[in-house]
mmCIF file of C-alpha atoms and ligand atoms in Angstrom:
data_model
loop_
_atom_site.group_PDB
_atom_site.id
_atom_site.type_symbol
_atom_site.label_atom_id
_atom_site.label_comp_id
_atom_site.label_asym_id
_atom_site.label_seq_id
_atom_site.Cartn_x
_atom_site.Cartn_y
_atom_site.Cartn_z
ATOM 1 C CA MET A 1 0.000 0.000 0.000
ATOM 2 C CA GLN A 2 2.800 2.355 0.996
ATOM 3 C CA LYS A 3 4.722 1.426 -2.139
ATOM 4 C CA ARG A 4 1.674 2.209 -4.273
ATOM 5 C CA GLU A 5 1.284 5.622 -2.640
ATOM 6 C CA SER A 6 4.923 6.443 -3.252
ATOM 7 C CA VAL A 7 4.630 5.400 -6.925
ATOM 8 C CA ASN A 8 1.525 7.590 -7.198
ATOM 9 C CA GLN A 9 3.399 10.502 -5.693
ATOM 10 C CA GLN A 10 6.308 9.998 -8.054
ATOM 11 C CA PHE A 11 3.848 9.904 -10.936
ATOM 12 C CA LEU A 12 2.070 13.038 -9.758
ATOM 13 C CA GLY A 13 5.414 14.777 -9.223
ATOM 14 C CA LEU A 14 6.474 13.827 -12.735
ATOM 15 C CA LEU A 15 3.207 15.041 -14.164
ATOM 16 C CA ASP A 16 3.577 18.265 -12.233
ATOM 17 C CA SER A 17 7.010 18.803 -13.777
ATOM 18 C CA VAL A 18 5.675 18.035 -17.262
ATOM 19 C CA ALA A 19 2.764 20.448 -16.729
ATOM 20 C CA ALA A 20 5.127 23.137 -15.444
ATOM 21 C CA HIS A 21 7.425 22.564 -18.406
ATOM 22 C CA LEU A 22 4.525 22.831 -20.889
ATOM 23 C CA HIS A 23 3.327 25.934 -19.118
ATOM 24 C CA SER A 24 6.711 27.608 -19.387
ATOM 25 C CA LEU A 25 6.958 26.609 -23.075
ATOM 26 C CA LYS A 26 3.573 28.290 -23.587
ATOM 27 C CA GLU A 27 4.798 31.389 -21.770
ATOM 28 C CA GLU A 28 7.806 31.445 -24.067
ATOM 29 C CA GLY A 29 5.450 31.514 -27.050
ATOM 30 C CA ALA A 30 5.238 27.845 -28.075
ATOM 31 C CA SER A 31 1.824 27.017 -29.502
ATOM 32 C CA SER A 32 2.405 23.287 -30.079
ATOM 33 C CA ILE A 33 4.734 20.437 -29.129
ATOM 34 C CA VAL A 34 5.703 17.275 -30.927
ATOM 35 C CA ALA A 35 4.623 14.120 -29.027
ATOM 36 C CA ASP A 36 4.344 10.562 -30.268
ATOM 37 C CA PRO A 37 0.827 9.018 -30.286
ATOM 38 C CA GLU A 38 1.613 6.550 -27.478
ATOM 39 C CA THR A 39 2.630 9.387 -25.127
ATOM 40 C CA VAL A 40 -0.540 11.280 -25.983
ATOM 41 C CA ARG A 41 -2.669 8.128 -25.344
ATOM 42 C CA ARG A 42 -1.002 7.636 -21.945
ATOM 43 C CA LEU A 43 -1.360 11.283 -20.980
ATOM 44 C CA GLY A 44 -5.036 11.083 -21.943
ATOM 45 C CA SER A 45 -5.647 8.401 -19.315
ATOM 46 C CA ALA A 46 -3.669 10.176 -16.581
ATOM 47 C CA PRO A 47 -5.427 12.127 -13.840
ATOM 48 C CA ILE A 48 -5.890 15.751 -14.807
ATOM 49 C CA MET A 49 -3.881 18.078 -12.636
ATOM 50 C CA PRO A 50 -4.772 21.712 -12.195
ATOM 51 C CA ALA A 51 -2.313 23.880 -14.093
ATOM 52 C CA PRO A 52 0.348 25.214 -11.746
ATOM 53 C CA PRO A 53 0.070 28.906 -11.005
ATOM 54 C CA PRO A 54 2.168 30.999 -13.383
ATOM 55 C CA ARG A 55 5.648 31.415 -12.059
ATOM 56 C CA LYS A 56 6.268 34.868 -10.712
ATOM 57 C CA GLU A 57 9.466 36.159 -12.295
ATOM 58 C CA PRO A 58 11.156 38.780 -10.146
ATOM 59 C CA ALA A 59 10.910 42.210 -11.819
ATOM 60 C CA ARG A 60 13.923 42.542 -14.073
ATOM 61 C CA GLN A 61 16.185 45.211 -12.659
ATOM 62 C CA GLN A 62 19.661 46.021 -13.727
ATOM 63 C CA ASP A 63 22.366 45.596 -11.147
ATOM 64 C CA HIS A 64 23.711 49.036 -10.362
ATOM 65 C CA GLY A 65 25.958 47.816 -7.580
ATOM 66 C CA GLY A 66 23.557 48.625 -4.755
ATOM 67 C CA THR A 67 22.452 51.875 -6.322
ATOM 68 C CA GLY A 68 18.856 52.526 -7.245
ATOM 69 C CA GLY A 69 15.388 53.236 -5.926
ATOM 70 C CA SER A 70 13.432 56.378 -6.682
ATOM 71 C CA LEU A 71 15.044 59.513 -8.058
ATOM 72 C CA LYS A 72 15.036 60.904 -4.521
ATOM 73 C CA ASP A 73 16.736 57.773 -3.213
ATOM 74 C CA ILE A 74 19.393 58.044 -5.890
ATOM 75 C CA ALA A 75 19.956 61.736 -5.075
ATOM 76 C CA ALA A 76 20.287 60.822 -1.391
ATOM 77 C CA GLN A 77 22.837 58.118 -2.243
ATOM 78 C CA VAL A 78 24.754 60.641 -4.356
ATOM 79 C CA ALA A 79 24.683 63.150 -1.468
ATOM 80 C CA GLY A 80 26.421 60.641 0.796
ATOM 81 C CA CYS A 81 28.759 59.220 -1.828
ATOM 82 C CA THR A 82 32.464 58.888 -1.074
ATOM 83 C CA LYS A 83 33.265 56.391 -3.836
ATOM 84 C CA CYS A 84 35.853 58.588 -5.536
ATOM 85 C CA PRO A 85 38.175 61.428 -4.484
ATOM 86 C CA LEU A 86 35.867 64.095 -5.996
ATOM 87 C CA HIS A 87 33.797 63.990 -2.796
ATOM 88 C CA LYS A 88 36.668 65.617 -0.903
ATOM 89 C CA THR A 89 36.622 68.821 -2.932
ATOM 90 C CA ARG A 90 32.914 69.213 -3.689
ATOM 91 C CA THR A 91 30.718 71.893 -2.137
ATOM 92 C CA ARG A 92 27.446 70.198 -3.112
ATOM 93 C CA THR A 93 26.582 67.108 -5.086
ATOM 94 C CA VAL A 94 24.743 67.670 -8.370
ATOM 95 C CA PRO A 95 22.443 64.710 -9.023
ATOM 96 C CA GLY A 96 20.612 66.379 -11.922
ATOM 97 C CA GLN A 97 17.092 67.721 -12.123
ATOM 98 C CA GLY A 98 13.970 68.071 -14.258
ATOM 99 C CA SER A 99 10.937 66.047 -15.193
ATOM 100 C CA ALA A 100 10.480 62.593 -13.660
ATOM 101 C CA THR A 101 8.942 61.451 -16.954
ATOM 102 C CA PRO A 102 11.018 63.203 -19.590
ATOM 103 C CA GLU A 103 10.994 62.379 -23.256
ATOM 104 C CA ILE A 104 14.516 63.727 -23.523
ATOM 105 C CA MET A 105 17.403 63.438 -21.097
ATOM 106 C CA PHE A 106 20.432 65.696 -21.595
ATOM 107 C CA ILE A 107 23.689 64.383 -20.175
ATOM 108 C CA GLY A 108 26.766 66.546 -19.723
ATOM 109 C CA GLU A 109 30.210 65.887 -18.324
ATOM 110 C CA GLY A 110 30.221 67.105 -14.764
ATOM 111 C CA PRO A 111 29.392 70.118 -12.596
ATOM 112 C CA GLY A 112 31.374 73.338 -12.890
ATOM 113 C CA TYR A 113 31.739 76.125 -10.323
ATOM 114 C CA ASP A 114 28.131 77.380 -10.395
ATOM 115 C CA GLU A 115 26.678 73.883 -10.357
ATOM 116 C CA ASP A 116 28.890 72.916 -7.406
ATOM 117 C CA GLN A 117 27.720 76.007 -5.507
ATOM 118 C CA GLN A 118 23.999 75.501 -6.228
ATOM 119 C CA GLY A 119 23.719 71.709 -6.425
ATOM 120 C CA LEU A 120 21.991 72.047 -9.806
ATOM 121 C CA ALA A 121 23.129 70.855 -13.221
ATOM 122 C CA PHE A 122 23.832 73.303 -16.049
ATOM 123 C CA VAL A 123 23.102 76.597 -14.307
ATOM 124 C CA GLY A 124 26.289 78.450 -15.290
ATOM 125 C CA ARG A 125 27.066 80.039 -18.662
ATOM 126 C CA ALA A 126 27.006 76.741 -20.543
ATOM 127 C CA GLY A 127 23.756 75.934 -18.779
ATOM 128 C CA GLN A 128 22.175 79.176 -19.921
ATOM 129 C CA LEU A 129 23.026 78.288 -23.496
ATOM 130 C CA LEU A 130 21.573 74.811 -22.974
ATOM 131 C CA THR A 131 18.372 76.463 -21.708
ATOM 132 C CA LYS A 132 18.190 78.495 -24.948
ATOM 133 C CA ILE A 133 18.650 75.338 -27.024
ATOM 134 C CA ILE A 134 15.912 73.532 -25.083
ATOM 135 C CA GLU A 135 13.562 76.487 -25.475
ATOM 136 C CA ALA A 136 14.294 76.781 -29.197
ATOM 137 C CA MET A 137 13.140 73.171 -29.401
ATOM 138 C CA GLY A 138 9.779 74.279 -27.985
ATOM 139 C CA LEU A 139 10.460 72.742 -24.572
ATOM 140 C CA THR A 140 11.248 73.966 -21.073
ATOM 141 C CA ARG A 141 13.928 72.742 -18.688
ATOM 142 C CA ASP A 142 11.165 71.323 -16.496
ATOM 143 C CA GLU A 143 9.990 69.069 -19.316
ATOM 144 C CA VAL A 144 13.350 67.383 -19.799
ATOM 145 C CA PHE A 145 15.887 65.916 -17.383
ATOM 146 C CA ILE A 146 19.366 67.398 -17.190
ATOM 147 C CA GLY A 147 22.196 65.445 -15.597
ATOM 148 C CA ASN A 148 25.852 64.632 -15.794
ATOM 149 C CA ILE A 149 28.272 61.724 -15.981
ATOM 150 C CA VAL A 150 29.863 62.672 -12.648
ATOM 151 C CA LYS A 151 27.861 64.253 -9.848
ATOM 152 C CA CYS A 152 30.706 66.141 -8.157
ATOM 153 C CA ARG A 153 32.810 68.926 -9.610
ATOM 154 C CA PRO A 154 36.262 67.905 -10.825
ATOM 155 C CA PRO A 155 38.834 70.397 -9.503
ATOM 156 C CA GLU A 156 39.631 73.235 -11.934
ATOM 157 C CA ASN A 157 36.824 71.899 -14.161
ATOM 158 C CA ARG A 158 39.139 69.251 -15.525
ATOM 159 C CA LYS A 159 37.717 66.288 -17.430
ATOM 160 C CA PRO A 160 36.625 63.534 -15.018
ATOM 161 C CA LEU A 161 39.100 60.640 -14.804
ATOM 162 C CA PRO A 162 38.038 57.173 -16.022
ATOM 163 C CA ASP A 163 37.885 55.857 -12.428
ATOM 164 C CA GLU A 164 35.732 58.786 -11.346
ATOM 165 C CA MET A 165 33.342 58.176 -14.234
ATOM 166 C CA SER A 166 33.131 54.454 -13.530
ATOM 167 C CA ALA A 167 32.492 55.069 -9.825
ATOM 168 C CA CYS A 168 29.663 57.484 -10.616
ATOM 169 C CA LEU A 169 28.099 55.603 -13.526
ATOM 170 C CA PRO A 170 25.789 53.397 -11.424
ATOM 171 C CA TYR A 171 23.911 56.544 -10.324
ATOM 172 C CA LEU A 172 23.358 57.677 -13.897
ATOM 173 C CA ARG A 173 22.326 54.193 -14.982
ATOM 174 C CA ALA A 174 19.844 53.986 -12.129
ATOM 175 C CA GLN A 175 18.472 57.427 -13.026
ATOM 176 C CA ILE A 176 17.986 56.411 -16.655
ATOM 177 C CA GLU A 177 16.202 53.268 -15.543
ATOM 178 C CA GLN A 178 13.849 55.360 -13.406
ATOM 179 C CA LEU A 179 13.314 58.142 -15.930
ATOM 180 C CA LYS A 180 12.912 55.916 -18.972
ATOM 181 C CA PRO A 181 13.583 58.759 -21.416
ATOM 182 C CA LYS A 182 12.660 58.174 -25.036
ATOM 183 C CA LEU A 183 15.900 59.803 -26.116
ATOM 184 C CA ILE A 184 19.242 60.766 -24.674
ATOM 185 C CA VAL A 185 21.274 63.733 -25.858
ATOM 186 C CA ALA A 186 24.934 63.281 -24.928
ATOM 187 C CA LEU A 187 26.641 66.656 -24.668
ATOM 188 C CA GLY A 188 30.254 66.219 -25.727
ATOM 189 C CA ALA A 189 32.552 63.227 -26.163
ATOM 190 C CA THR A 190 32.989 62.684 -22.416
ATOM 191 C CA ALA A 191 29.256 62.110 -22.023
ATOM 192 C CA VAL A 192 29.329 59.469 -24.769
ATOM 193 C CA GLN A 193 32.467 57.805 -23.399
ATOM 194 C CA GLY A 194 31.273 57.911 -19.796
ATOM 195 C CA LEU A 195 27.842 56.493 -20.498
ATOM 196 C CA LEU A 196 28.743 53.885 -23.093
ATOM 197 C CA GLN A 197 32.111 53.090 -21.460
ATOM 198 C CA ILE A 198 33.875 53.184 -24.791
ATOM 199 C CA GLU A 199 36.773 54.991 -26.319
ATOM 200 C CA THR A 200 35.351 57.208 -29.026
ATOM 201 C CA VAL A 201 36.611 59.225 -31.908
ATOM 202 C CA GLY A 202 36.248 62.979 -31.437
ATOM 203 C CA ILE A 203 32.798 64.514 -31.038
ATOM 204 C CA THR A 204 33.183 66.256 -34.411
ATOM 205 C CA LYS A 205 32.970 62.837 -36.094
ATOM 206 C CA LEU A 206 30.423 61.398 -33.675
ATOM 207 C CA ARG A 207 27.887 64.186 -33.564
ATOM 208 C CA GLY A 208 24.706 63.890 -35.520
ATOM 209 C CA GLN A 209 24.890 60.092 -35.734
ATOM 210 C CA TRP A 210 22.442 58.044 -33.728
ATOM 211 C CA MET A 211 23.912 55.711 -31.150
ATOM 212 C CA SER A 212 22.136 53.584 -28.577
ATOM 213 C CA TYR A 213 22.261 53.112 -24.808
ATOM 214 C CA GLN A 214 20.366 50.029 -23.626
ATOM 215 C CA GLY A 215 17.954 50.327 -26.547
ATOM 216 C CA ILE A 216 17.436 54.076 -26.005
ATOM 217 C CA ASP A 217 18.362 56.256 -28.979
ATOM 218 C CA LEU A 218 21.271 58.501 -28.120
ATOM 219 C CA MET A 219 22.269 61.593 -30.078
ATOM 220 C CA PRO A 220 25.821 62.838 -29.528
ATOM 221 C CA THR A 221 26.264 66.549 -30.044
ATOM 222 C CA PHE A 222 28.623 69.358 -29.077
ATOM 223 C CA HIS A 223 28.794 70.457 -25.441
ATOM 224 C CA PRO A 224 27.363 73.959 -24.846
ATOM 225 C CA ALA A 225 30.711 75.040 -23.350
ATOM 226 C CA TYR A 226 32.271 74.275 -26.735
ATOM 227 C CA LEU A 227 29.575 76.370 -28.411
ATOM 228 C CA LEU A 228 30.520 79.307 -26.179
ATOM 229 C CA ARG A 229 34.059 79.075 -27.538
ATOM 230 C CA ASN A 230 32.986 78.237 -31.068
ATOM 231 C CA PRO A 231 29.568 79.809 -31.830
ATOM 232 C CA PRO A 232 29.415 78.708 -35.523
ATOM 233 C CA ALA A 233 29.053 75.107 -34.266
ATOM 234 C CA LYS A 234 25.578 76.040 -32.997
ATOM 235 C CA ARG A 235 24.326 75.380 -36.500
ATOM 236 C CA GLU A 236 25.318 71.701 -36.267
ATOM 237 C CA VAL A 237 23.821 71.356 -32.791
ATOM 238 C CA TRP A 238 20.597 72.754 -34.157
ATOM 239 C CA GLU A 239 20.623 70.124 -36.929
ATOM 240 C CA ASP A 240 21.093 67.458 -34.230
ATOM 241 C CA MET A 241 18.242 68.863 -32.124
ATOM 242 C CA LYS A 242 15.933 68.882 -35.154
ATOM 243 C CA ALA A 243 16.797 65.204 -35.684
ATOM 244 C CA VAL A 244 15.973 64.567 -32.006
ATOM 245 C CA LEU A 245 12.603 66.288 -32.350
ATOM 246 C CA ALA A 246 11.894 64.425 -35.587
ATOM 247 C CA LYS A 247 12.471 61.090 -33.791
ATOM 248 C CA LEU A 248 9.754 62.159 -31.373
ATOM 249 C CA GLY A 249 7.462 63.143 -34.247
ATOM 250 C CA LYS A 250 7.907 66.853 -33.459
ATOM 251 C CA THR A 251 9.133 69.925 -35.263
ATOM 252 C CA PRO A 252 10.626 73.010 -33.649
ATOM 253 C CA PRO A 253 8.254 75.940 -33.186
ATOM 254 C CA LYS A 254 8.483 78.691 -35.804
ATOM 255 C CA ARG A 255 10.677 81.518 -34.545
ATOM 256 C CA GLY A 256 8.726 84.779 -34.284
HETATM 257 N N1 LIG B 301 29.088 71.393 -17.825
HETATM 258 C C1 LIG B 301 28.631 70.151 -17.655
HETATM 259 O O1 LIG B 301 29.044 69.208 -18.320
HETATM 260 N N2 LIG B 301 27.692 69.973 -16.745
HETATM 261 C C2 LIG B 301 27.176 70.948 -16.015
HETATM 262 O O2 LIG B 301 26.297 70.676 -15.205
HETATM 263 C C3 LIG B 301 27.665 72.242 -16.243
HETATM 264 C C4 LIG B 301 28.629 72.446 -17.137
#
């Protein structure tokens, strides 16, 4: 009697596994399986088990090395960050700011003097030019998100070092995952290199050509600080911004 019960249990366990396997095949998109007639005949005479409940897959989240949560959480983690030497010389951290549901995310290199003083991204001279670009696109700063590769000012506004960028990248990645922008505009070669973790050719060659970050279209263009030094390059940035708007099915407003 005991032996029979154990055989039954083995059988039921086996059937359970088969049912679970068929269920997962179905979830993966299979609409049929190949089975020989004898197997089908035997299955037909087996007790019918209720289908197992669908397996609950944990929500797929990227691993940002312990970084993540809401935008506020990320900003709080940035505020307490000591992962690279830039924390020693910063006045304030600059997590970035703007819409929590932006279509476009602008990413620069790192805070300068004004940003370090105010804790806000792109508020100095380059930032004012970025504001003009955003407004010429028919948008406001509040409708987009503006951030940087590194969240603390590099001394003397030098380019962030590779280790500093790598240490800070999990925050940016977590922000992008939260914000889910339709498009990213990378301002300058450092933004492209820092985000994609690649060596790139110069921004002059890169700009205007669509790239991709985790399936999100990314447009590299000149940094506004470069435009301050080289105003004729504004024309090319404007071409890039028109391409960005076109991707979103928009056109810039007519200038009055
Ligand atoms: N330059 C940047 O790259 N980021 C800022 O926030 C300001 C200037």
